[in-house]
CSV table of C-alpha atoms in Angstrom, one decimal:
chain,number,residue,atom,x,y,z
A,623,MET,CA,-0.1,0.2,0.2
A,624,ILE,CA,1.3,3.6,-1.1
A,625,ALA,CA,1.6,5.9,1.8
A,626,ASP,CA,-1.1,8.7,1.4
A,627,ARG,CA,0.6,12.5,1.8
A,628,GLU,CA,-1.9,14.6,1.8
A,629,ASN,CA,-0.3,17.6,0.6
A,630,LEU,CA,3.1,16.1,-1.7
A,631,ASP,CA,6.4,17.8,-0.6
A,632,ILE,CA,6.9,20.7,-2.6
A,633,THR,CA,10.6,20.3,-2.2
A,634,GLU,CA,11.0,16.6,-3.8
A,635,PRO,CA,8.8,15.4,-6.8
A,636,PRO,CA,6.0,12.8,-6.5
A,637,LYS,CA,7.1,9.6,-8.0
A,638,VAL,CA,4.5,8.7,-10.6
A,639,THR,CA,3.5,5.3,-11.9
A,640,ILE,CA,2.5,4.8,-16.1
A,641,ALA,CA,1.1,1.8,-16.0
A,642,ILE,CA,0.4,-0.2,-19.5
A,643,PRO,CA,-1.7,-3.0,-19.3
A,644,THR,CA,-1.0,-4.7,-23.1
A,645,TYR,CA,-2.6,-7.4,-25.0
A,646,ASN,CA,-1.7,-8.3,-28.7
A,647,ARG,CA,-1.3,-4.6,-29.5
A,648,SER,CA,2.8,-5.0,-30.9
A,649,ALA,CA,1.7,-2.6,-33.4
A,650,PHE,CA,0.7,0.1,-31.5
A,651,LEU,CA,2.8,-0.5,-27.7
A,652,THR,CA,5.9,1.2,-29.2
A,653,GLU,CA,4.2,4.3,-29.6
A,654,ALA,CA,2.8,4.2,-26.2
A,655,LEU,CA,5.6,3.0,-24.4
A,656,ASP,CA,7.7,5.3,-26.0
A,657,SER,CA,6.0,8.4,-24.9
A,658,ALA,CA,6.0,7.1,-21.4
A,659,LEU,CA,9.9,6.8,-21.7
A,660,ALA,CA,10.3,10.2,-23.2
A,661,GLN,CA,8.2,12.6,-20.4
A,662,THR,CA,10.0,15.1,-19.1
A,663,PHE,CA,9.4,14.5,-15.6
A,664,GLN,CA,11.8,12.2,-14.2
A,665,ASN,CA,10.6,10.4,-11.1
A,666,ILE,CA,8.6,7.9,-12.9
A,667,GLU,CA,8.3,4.1,-13.3
A,668,VAL,CA,7.0,2.6,-16.2
A,669,ILE,CA,4.7,-0.7,-15.7
A,670,VAL,CA,4.2,-2.6,-18.5
A,671,SER,CA,1.9,-6.0,-18.0
A,672,ASP,CA,1.7,-8.4,-20.9
A,673,ASN,CA,-1.5,-10.5,-20.5
A,674,ALA,CA,0.1,-13.4,-21.9
A,675,SER,CA,0.1,-12.0,-25.8
A,676,THR,CA,0.5,-14.3,-28.4
A,677,ASP,CA,2.0,-11.7,-31.1
A,678,ASN,CA,5.2,-10.1,-30.6
A,679,THR,CA,4.8,-8.2,-27.7
A,680,LEU,CA,7.1,-9.7,-25.4
A,681,GLN,CA,10.6,-9.8,-28.2
A,682,LEU,CA,9.4,-5.8,-28.9
A,683,LEU,CA,9.7,-5.5,-24.9
A,684,GLY,CA,13.2,-7.3,-25.1
A,685,ASN,CA,15.0,-4.4,-26.9
A,686,TYR,CA,14.1,-2.0,-23.9
A,687,ASN,CA,16.7,-1.2,-21.4
A,688,TYR,CA,15.1,0.9,-18.7
A,689,ASP,CA,15.7,1.1,-15.5
A,690,ARG,CA,12.9,2.8,-14.7
A,691,LEU,CA,11.0,0.3,-17.1
A,692,ILE,CA,9.4,-3.3,-15.0
A,693,VAL,CA,7.6,-5.6,-17.2
A,694,ILE,CA,5.3,-8.0,-16.1
A,695,GLN,CA,4.5,-10.9,-18.1
A,696,GLN,CA,1.1,-13.0,-17.1
A,697,GLU,CA,0.9,-17.3,-17.9
A,698,THR,CA,-2.3,-16.6,-18.3
A,699,ASN,CA,-4.7,-14.1,-19.7
A,700,LEU,CA,-6.4,-11.9,-16.0
A,701,GLY,CA,-8.5,-10.2,-18.5
A,702,MET,CA,-8.5,-6.6,-19.1
A,703,MET,CA,-9.1,-5.7,-15.3
A,704,GLY,CA,-7.2,-7.9,-14.0
A,705,ASN,CA,-4.6,-6.8,-16.2
A,706,TRP,CA,-5.2,-3.6,-14.7
A,707,ASN,CA,-4.8,-4.7,-11.2
A,708,SER,CA,-1.2,-6.3,-11.7
A,709,CYS,CA,-0.1,-2.8,-12.7
A,710,LEU,CA,-1.6,-1.5,-9.9
A,711,ASN,CA,-0.8,-4.0,-7.2
A,712,LYS,CA,2.8,-3.6,-8.4
A,713,ALA,CA,2.9,0.4,-8.5
A,714,SER,CA,5.1,2.5,-6.1
A,715,GLY,CA,4.8,5.6,-7.0
A,716,GLU,CA,2.8,7.8,-5.3
A,717,LEU,CA,0.6,8.8,-8.4
A,718,PHE,CA,-0.8,6.9,-10.9
A,719,LEU,CA,-2.1,6.8,-14.8
A,720,LEU,CA,-3.3,4.3,-16.9
A,721,LEU,CA,-2.2,4.6,-20.4
A,722,SER,CA,-3.6,1.9,-22.4
A,723,ASP,CA,-1.3,0.2,-25.2
A,724,ASP,CA,-2.9,1.8,-28.0
A,725,ASP,CA,-3.0,5.6,-26.3
A,726,PHE,CA,0.2,7.9,-26.0
A,727,LEU,CA,1.2,11.0,-23.8
A,728,GLU,CA,2.8,14.3,-25.2
A,729,PRO,CA,6.4,14.5,-23.2
A,730,THR,CA,5.2,17.0,-20.4
A,731,ALA,CA,1.6,15.1,-19.8
A,732,ILE,CA,3.4,13.8,-16.5
A,733,GLU,CA,5.0,16.8,-15.5
A,734,LYS,CA,1.9,19.0,-15.8
A,735,MET,CA,-0.6,16.9,-13.7
A,736,ALA,CA,1.8,15.6,-11.2
A,737,ASN,CA,2.8,19.4,-10.4
A,738,ILE,CA,-0.9,19.9,-9.6
A,739,PHE,CA,-1.2,17.2,-6.7
A,740,ARG,CA,2.4,18.9,-6.0
A,741,TYR,CA,1.7,22.4,-5.8
A,742,GLY,CA,-2.2,22.7,-5.7
A,743,MET,CA,-3.7,25.1,-7.2
A,744,PRO,CA,-5.1,28.9,-6.4
A,745,ASP,CA,-7.4,28.3,-3.1
A,746,PHE,CA,-7.0,24.7,-3.3
A,747,ASP,CA,-4.5,22.6,-1.9
A,748,SER,CA,-3.6,19.0,-3.1
A,749,SER,CA,-5.5,17.0,-0.3
A,750,LYS,CA,-9.0,18.4,-1.6
A,751,ILE,CA,-8.5,17.3,-5.3
A,752,GLY,CA,-9.3,13.7,-6.2
A,753,MET,CA,-8.3,13.6,-9.9
A,754,VAL,CA,-6.8,16.0,-12.7
A,755,TYR,CA,-7.3,15.2,-16.3
A,756,CYS,CA,-6.4,17.4,-19.2
A,757,LYS,CA,-7.7,17.7,-22.9
A,758,SER,CA,-7.5,14.9,-25.2
A,759,ARG,CA,-6.5,14.5,-28.5
A,760,ILE,CA,-8.8,11.9,-30.1
A,761,VAL,CA,-7.2,10.2,-33.3
A,762,ASP,CA,-7.9,7.3,-35.4
A,763,GLY,CA,-5.7,3.8,-35.9
A,764,GLU,CA,-3.9,5.8,-38.3
A,765,GLY,CA,-2.9,8.6,-36.0
A,766,ALA,CA,-5.1,11.0,-37.9
A,767,LEU,CA,-7.0,13.6,-35.8
A,768,ILE,CA,-11.1,12.8,-35.1
A,769,GLY,CA,-11.4,15.5,-32.7
A,770,TYR,CA,-10.7,16.7,-29.0
A,771,GLY,CA,-12.6,15.8,-25.5
A,772,LYS,CA,-15.0,18.2,-24.0
A,773,HIS,CA,-13.4,20.0,-20.2
A,774,GLY,CA,-14.5,22.3,-17.7
A,775,ALA,CA,-12.9,24.8,-15.2
A,776,GLU,CA,-9.7,24.4,-14.0
A,777,VAL,CA,-11.0,23.8,-10.7
A,778,GLU,CA,-14.5,22.5,-10.4
A,779,SER,CA,-16.4,20.8,-7.5
A,780,ALA,CA,-17.1,17.5,-7.7
A,781,SER,CA,-20.5,17.8,-7.9
A,782,LEU,CA,-20.3,20.1,-11.1
A,783,PHE,CA,-17.9,18.3,-12.6
A,784,VAL,CA,-20.3,14.8,-12.3
A,785,LYS,CA,-23.5,16.1,-13.5
A,786,GLN,CA,-21.4,18.2,-16.6
A,787,PHE,CA,-19.8,14.8,-16.9
A,788,PHE,CA,-23.7,13.0,-17.7
A,789,ARG,CA,-24.6,15.8,-19.8
A,790,CYS,CA,-22.1,14.9,-21.9
A,791,ASN,CA,-20.2,18.2,-21.7
A,792,ARG,CA,-16.9,16.5,-19.8
A,793,THR,CA,-15.1,14.3,-21.8
A,794,VAL,CA,-12.3,11.7,-19.4
A,795,ASN,CA,-10.1,8.9,-21.2
A,796,PRO,CA,-8.2,6.7,-18.5
A,797,CYS,CA,-5.1,8.3,-20.5
A,798,GLY,CA,-5.5,12.2,-19.2
A,799,VAL,CA,-6.3,11.0,-15.9
A,800,MET,CA,-3.7,11.0,-12.8
A,801,MET,CA,-5.1,10.1,-9.6
A,802,ARG,CA,-3.1,8.8,-5.8
A,803,THR,CA,-2.4,5.5,-6.2
A,804,SER,CA,-3.8,4.9,-2.6
A,805,ASP,CA,-7.2,6.2,-3.5
A,806,ILE,CA,-7.8,3.2,-6.2
A,807,GLN,CA,-6.2,0.8,-3.8
A,808,SER,CA,-8.7,2.4,-1.1
A,809,LEU,CA,-11.6,1.2,-3.3
A,810,GLY,CA,-10.1,-2.2,-3.7
A,811,GLY,CA,-8.8,-1.7,-7.2
A,812,TYR,CA,-10.5,-1.8,-10.4
A,813,ASP,CA,-14.0,-3.5,-10.2
A,814,GLY,CA,-14.7,-5.0,-13.1
A,815,LEU,CA,-17.7,-7.5,-11.7
A,816,GLN,CA,-19.5,-4.2,-11.8
A,817,TYR,CA,-18.4,-2.2,-13.9
A,818,PRO,CA,-16.8,-4.2,-17.1
A,819,LEU,CA,-16.1,-1.5,-19.0
A,820,ALA,CA,-16.0,1.7,-16.9
A,821,ALA,CA,-14.3,0.7,-14.6
A,822,ASP,CA,-11.9,3.3,-14.9
A,823,ALA,CA,-14.7,6.1,-14.6
A,824,ASN,CA,-16.1,4.4,-11.3
A,825,ALA,CA,-12.8,5.0,-9.6
A,826,TRP,CA,-12.4,8.5,-10.5
A,827,MET,CA,-15.8,9.5,-10.1
A,828,ALA,CA,-15.8,7.9,-6.8
A,829,ILE,CA,-12.1,9.8,-5.6
A,830,ALA,CA,-13.4,13.1,-7.2
A,831,ILE,CA,-16.7,12.9,-4.7
A,832,LYS,CA,-14.7,11.7,-1.7
A,833,ARG,CA,-11.9,14.6,-2.0
A,834,GLY,CA,-14.4,17.2,-3.6
A,835,ASN,CA,-12.8,18.9,-6.5
A,836,VAL,CA,-11.5,17.8,-9.8
A,837,ALA,CA,-8.5,20.0,-11.9
A,838,CYS,CA,-8.8,20.3,-15.5
A,839,ILE,CA,-5.5,21.2,-17.8
A,840,ASP,CA,-6.7,22.6,-21.0
A,841,GLU,CA,-4.1,21.5,-22.7
A,842,VAL,CA,-3.8,18.4,-25.3
A,843,LEU,CA,-1.2,16.4,-23.0
A,844,THR,CA,-2.5,13.1,-24.6
A,845,ASN,CA,-3.7,11.0,-27.5
A,846,TYR,CA,-7.2,8.5,-26.7
A,847,ARG,CA,-7.0,6.2,-30.2
A,848,VAL,CA,-10.6,5.2,-31.5
A,849,HIS,CA,-10.1,2.2,-34.1
A,850,THR,CA,-11.7,-1.2,-35.2
A,851,SER,CA,-9.8,-3.4,-32.6
A,852,ASN,CA,-9.9,-1.8,-29.3
A,853,VAL,CA,-12.9,-2.5,-26.6
A,854,THR,CA,-15.1,0.3,-26.7
A,855,SER,CA,-15.6,-0.6,-31.0
A,856,GLU,CA,-16.3,-4.2,-29.8
A,857,VAL,CA,-18.7,-4.4,-27.3
A,858,GLY,CA,-22.7,-4.1,-27.2
A,859,ILE,CA,-24.7,-1.0,-26.7
A,860,GLY,CA,-26.8,-3.1,-23.8
A,861,GLU,CA,-23.3,-3.5,-21.7
A,862,TRP,CA,-22.8,0.3,-22.4
A,863,ILE,CA,-26.4,0.9,-20.7
A,864,THR,CA,-25.3,-1.4,-17.7
A,865,ASP,CA,-22.4,0.6,-17.3
A,866,ASN,CA,-23.6,3.7,-17.2
A,867,SER,CA,-26.5,2.7,-15.0
A,868,ASN,CA,-24.6,1.4,-11.9
A,869,LEU,CA,-22.0,4.2,-13.0
A,870,ALA,CA,-25.3,6.6,-11.9
A,871,LYS,CA,-26.1,4.9,-9.2
A,872,MET,CA,-22.6,4.8,-7.7
A,873,SER,CA,-22.2,8.5,-7.5
A,874,ILE,CA,-26.7,9.2,-6.4
A,875,GLY,CA,-25.5,6.9,-3.7
A,876,LYS,CA,-22.1,9.0,-2.7
A,877,PHE,CA,-23.8,12.3,-3.1
A,878,LEU,CA,-27.0,11.5,-1.3
A,879,ASP,CA,-24.3,10.2,1.8
A,880,GLN,CA,-22.8,13.3,1.7
A,881,GLY,CA,-26.3,14.9,1.8
A,882,ASP,CA,-25.9,16.3,-1.5
A,883,HIS,CA,-29.9,15.4,-2.3
A,884,ARG,CA,-29.7,18.2,-5.8
A,885,SER,CA,-27.1,16.4,-7.3
A,886,ALA,CA,-28.1,12.9,-6.6
A,887,LYS,CA,-31.6,14.0,-8.3
A,888,SER,CA,-29.5,16.3,-11.1
A,889,ILE,CA,-28.3,12.7,-11.7
A,890,GLU,CA,-31.4,11.0,-12.0
A,891,ARG,CA,-32.9,12.8,-14.6
A,892,LEU,CA,-29.6,13.0,-17.1
A,893,ILE,CA,-29.1,9.3,-17.1
A,894,HIS,CA,-31.6,8.3,-20.0
A,895,LYS,CA,-30.3,11.2,-22.3
A,896,PHE,CA,-26.3,10.2,-20.8
A,897,ASN,CA,-27.6,6.7,-22.3
A,898,ALA,CA,-29.2,7.8,-25.4
A,899,LYS,CA,-26.0,10.1,-26.3
A,900,ALA,CA,-23.5,7.1,-25.7
A,901,ILE,CA,-25.8,5.1,-27.4
A,902,SER,CA,-25.3,7.8,-30.9
A,903,GLY,CA,-21.7,8.2,-30.4
A,904,LEU,CA,-21.6,4.2,-30.1
A,905,ILE,CA,-23.5,4.1,-33.5
A,906,GLN,CA,-20.9,6.9,-35.0
A,907,LEU,CA,-18.2,5.0,-34.0
A,908,SER,CA,-18.9,2.0,-35.6
A,909,VAL,CA,-19.7,3.8,-39.1
A,910,GLU,CA,-15.7,5.4,-38.2
A,911,GLY,CA,-15.5,1.0,-38.4
A,912,LYS,CA,-17.0,0.5,-42.0
A,913,THR,CA,-20.0,-0.4,-40.9
A,914,LYS,CA,-22.3,0.8,-44.0
A,915,LYS,CA,-24.0,4.0,-42.9
A,916,GLY,CA,-27.7,1.6,-43.9
A,917,ASP,CA,-27.1,-0.9,-41.4
A,918,ALA,CA,-25.9,2.3,-38.5
A,919,ILE,CA,-29.4,4.0,-39.4
A,920,LYS,CA,-30.8,0.3,-39.0
A,921,ASP,CA,-28.8,0.3,-35.5
A,922,TYR,CA,-30.9,3.8,-34.7
A,923,ILE,CA,-34.2,1.9,-35.4
A,924,ILE,CA,-33.2,-1.1,-33.4
A,925,ASN,CA,-32.6,0.8,-30.1
A,926,ALA,CA,-35.3,3.9,-30.7
A,927,LYS,CA,-36.4,2.9,-26.9
A,928,TYR,CA,-33.8,4.4,-25.7
A,929,PHE,CA,-34.9,7.7,-27.6
A,930,PHE,CA,-37.2,9.4,-25.6
A,931,GLY,CA,-39.7,12.2,-26.9
A,932,LEU,CA,-38.0,15.3,-28.7
A,933,GLN,CA,-34.7,14.8,-26.9
A,934,GLY,CA,-34.3,11.7,-28.3
A,935,LEU,CA,-35.0,13.1,-31.6
A,936,PHE,CA,-32.8,15.5,-31.7
A,937,ILE,CA,-30.0,13.2,-30.7
A,938,ILE,CA,-30.7,10.6,-33.4
A,939,ALA,CA,-30.8,14.0,-36.1
A,940,LYS,CA,-27.2,15.2,-35.0
A,941,GLY,CA,-26.4,11.3,-35.3
A,942,VAL,CA,-27.6,10.8,-38.9
A,943,ILE,CA,-26.2,14.3,-39.6
A,944,LYS,CA,-22.7,13.5,-38.6
A,945,ILE,CA,-23.0,9.8,-40.6
A,946,TYR,CA,-24.1,11.9,-43.8
A,947,LEU,CA,-23.3,15.4,-44.2
A,948,PRO,CA,-19.9,16.6,-44.6
A,949,LYS,CA,-17.8,18.2,-41.1
A,950,SER,CA,-18.2,21.3,-42.7
A,951,ILE,CA,-22.1,21.2,-42.8
A,952,THR,CA,-22.5,19.1,-39.7
A,953,ARG,CA,-20.8,21.6,-37.5
A,954,LYS,CA,-23.1,24.2,-38.9
A,955,ILE,CA,-26.3,22.1,-38.3
A,956,GLN,CA,-25.2,21.1,-35.0
A,957,LYS,CA,-24.6,23.9,-33.7
A,958,LEU,CA,-28.5,25.2,-35.1
A,959,LEU,CA,-29.5,22.0,-33.1
A,960,SER,CA,-27.9,22.2,-29.8
A,961,LEU,CA,-29.7,25.8,-29.4
A,962,LEU,CA,-33.2,24.0,-30.4
A,963,GLY,CA,-32.5,21.1,-28.0
């Protein structure tokens, strides 16, 4: 268990663990690992946990000779969350960042996120900040730009942040989140049973609510890859709905425990719209993965029960616009629809 220094000693940089769980992704792993080892922040360890890959991952890792690199070879596949927790259990850093094997960091990512825990923010010491996240660049399998995530102010309360998350106004990718290692461990690690697809979100949301505030860096420090071979593009819509609903229930329960009934009620009202937007996003993602446009429209019809009233129709309209019209036109129409809906 890592000691939790509530206010990190500003005379000494905290140690940061960059965890890279991997499975059969040798084509992308080099970029992820190189980006971790090239950080300007020096007090790091990089843990790569190979989940019994059958490709040339181990041979690739054998080419690296760095004191700060720790390689774990799993004898059997532990599943995604089991591999995440293997990294967490091995971590000796006070701060923890989970870097997917197909994502990559900008050189100053760790330095800028760790410094917020080290020095705090104006009017906020680090003990009141549960997580630090940054703006992410979203890229495709070839590294071409798709877009950017949505983010908030430098510091905002957990109640505002969580509500904005369920309004789809906050984008939090695992590679762009730093937390205290001890905080994640206090939850028992990443809960893959209750949240098979959103264990990372469960962790940072629970920790943010506990600590009370979230810090954001308004700068692209991480790159989140979306392509046909990552988990988010392969799972079914029903699985996402279940995880989202469990996430909402967890946050509602924690706000109620704190006596924050207003935030709890807000999330109850927001979850249906959040699920509808999540479904629409997955359908649009399937088109990025070369699904036929006609099949994508069928997916909207099949999942019509999740789109409620006029609000649901606006979400469908935005999704269809994104699928069929050029991006330059869709941005203008989406702006108009957002004003109406």
